[in-house]
Amino acid sequence: MSPPAAGGLAGARGEGGGAGVGRVFVGAGCNRVVNNVSWGACGLVAFGAQNAVALFSPLRGEIVTTLPGHKATVNCTLWLPTKKDVLQIRSRERHYLLSGSSDGIIMAWKIDSGKGEWTRALQLPVMHKKGVTCLAGRMVSDTVSIFASTSSDGTVVIWKMEDEPTSVGSCEVSCLHSISVGPKPMVSLSLAVLPGQGGHLILAMGGLDHKVHIYCGDQSGKFIKACQLKGHSDWIRSLDFSLPVMMGSEEHSLFLVSSSQDRTIRIWKMNSDAVSSAHTTPRKEDIGIASYIEGPLFVSSNTHYQVSLESLLVGHEDWVYSVEWQPPTLLTDDEAHQPMSILSASMDKMMMIWKPEKNTGLWINSVTVGELSHSALGFYGGHWQPDGKSILAHGYGGSFHMWRDVGLGSENWQPQIVPSGHFAPVSDLTWSRSGEYLLSVSHDQTTRIFAPWRSQVSPGDVTCWREIARPQIHGHDINCVAFIQGTGNHRFVSGADEKVSRVFEAPLSFLKTLQHATLLKTDNSGDFDDVQVLGANMSALGLSQKPIYTHGPRETQSSISNDGPDSMETIPDAVPTVFTEPPVEDQLAWNTLWPETHKLYGHGNELFSICCDHEGKIIASSCKAQSAPVAEIWLWEVGTWKAVGRLQSHNLTVTQMEFSRDNAFLLSVSRDRHLSVFSIRKTDDGAEHHLVAKLEAHKRIIWACSWNPFSYEFATGSRDKTVKIWSVQDSSSVKLLVTLPQFHDSVTALAWTGRDRASNAGILAIGMDNGMIELWNISGGRASTDSSGSGSSPLSFACMLRFDPLLCHVSTVHRLRWQKSDSSDEKSALQLASCGADHCVRVFEVRDI
């Protein structure tokens, strides 16, 4: 089944045929490996997001789908036809995408750009014993492609793909040849068609031995080593052939650009015309600063080629991970024109465009763009748009950076909006108390806010989800988060791999940015007068975030400079900004922090779970534990920030907690396979609590729990692949009502939302360890929280919807959350948010219920 473009209604339907689910938003970061990103001639960018292959549209700046199938991290991607295959691209709607993963598997996907459909074509035969690190290929005819794959097992494999031009549109892939390169693997490849050789191919490979190895072959796949190019003094990380270039009266020349961890870029020229004068004495007047340094000769199909060093480019200050020739353009006479322009990307956080100077022919750096980030590491790769008007980089923070040349007479490269997301497992997420935006936390040590951004260009037009703030950038993996009561209800508490919970409050800059995002009228701008904090500054150690006040920059500076150990290192001050359009990566990383207002001390180990009552006044938190004293649940009062209770029941880590809708009960589930229900009553001195029930609920660890919004019923989900529905009886005991049919995998996330109070009907969302999500109708039982058990109808349940795998996560679902809705229409669409170990945050719309 093929999903439509982002935001459309997917084809997934329930077993009753009534409900459908649509993709609203996908947020994901890019895997932090070289060769992971590929910008196709179809206009889509492919990249690996954990075990999935994600596709994003640079025009819309959003991810359109994720492709499941790999069982390990995706390392590299390649589009066929490539951007260089301009003759084969014309009026072509069917494109193929190749992806290689760290377990040695290569998959092929068929992309129909005309219909907006994508399907898995096939999995290639397993030829690599270790991870695939690079893919390179070219089309040699309208239906045949030759491509190569390299792996850390020390082999390079040559493949042939034949596209059947039928209505079905299948393809066949066969392995032609395997080259063993010895104990030092190749990590970069480039493949080209030799000029004037009737389809003969040249393959360049580079890796850990600091040399560029040149192989020649034909479409049969038999490649023979021709020569090797020496010069680099460290690993070779990227190679790219140009199209044949006509220079003056010479025959077509082929250029190869290479980049290395020695921080240099080398341009090699391969010229078949140089052989005729190979045995003659070179002319003295040719010797100069721009003269070629002659390299080795090699022979392909009775033609001799002279290799020479065209240029050595020095400009980057760190490893150069990526080099790429500007894609060719198609001339009117069906000839491809190769622009003499090279894009390089480096760990020094810079991308550069190199071009030969018009008068001297010397290669110079004509454009430099870069990023400002907290990390000392920069870019893993840089890529051209097929038309050469935009450039894209992906960096250490899993982020994309895109610049577009918007100049009319001269070059003017400006940042563009791109997708963003976490680059490590997303451990928890929650909707804001009013449901306006989504807050997620991750093991990438960041907290991010995603929200629908409404454009002001045309009222009522398309709304695109964007990351609008990064409230917390931390020094520990963040495990849990909850919203609490605060000014404007924009205050949250998070727990990380440390013993303290931290409370953050929205600054003025965020409140105004949110106003622009939602296009709310500014009639309530007077409410902002009480907010004295404009933003926050990151501390040097990356743990505390200090406020920047609206009035008094002098005080801010003095407080920062006199704050003990944090001032031993200096970092640039943040500039809190009110954004009138979605912020880009540099702005998110520096200028959208929230100030930390309080710390909650008490737990003896790393925080694992946190929740808040529905009034936002009591916080419950738990930590990793292997004994009963450490497994205590702590209750905190919002406002006084005092510990008002320590609930003892479990013996191992409490994995999730949730308050009943009327805040009368607190439900907790644990690794010890038990559930506990506590009675909670707010008092003037804090809170009173007592244990109502504790029982062994499942045979394996219990991962998730959720209350019915209309009654004292709740669900628990476990590694034993079951979901059980329970009821609190007369506030004194817990009774098992029903066990749902066993699922295909461990149940790791639950979320219950109400639809009809009169019939006590609701929807239970169930997330599993394999990334799948199902929706179940639950109705009957007790009708409300104050009804008695007598005369109640039996509980009924039915599976209403199984999400299409193309919509789902590809790894464990960590959390599901229904958007808080004030709508009384039970037929209105609902939004469901999910996060998982595949680094993704997803928002779905469930319709026609």
CSV table of N, CA, C and O in Angstrom, one decimal, residues 174 482 486:
chain,number,residue,atom,x,y,z
A,174,SER,N,21.3,-8.2,-10.5
A,174,SER,CA,22.2,-9.3,-10.4
A,174,SER,C,23.6,-8.9,-10.0
A,174,SER,O,24.0,-7.7,-10.3
A,482,ALA,N,7.0,16.0,31.5
A,482,ALA,CA,5.5,16.3,31.8
A,482,ALA,C,5.3,17.8,31.9
A,482,ALA,O,6.2,18.5,32.4
A,486,GLY,N,1.7,26.5,35.1
A,486,GLY,CA,2.6,27.6,35.1
A,486,GLY,C,1.9,28.8,34.4
A,486,GLY,O,0.8,28.7,34.0
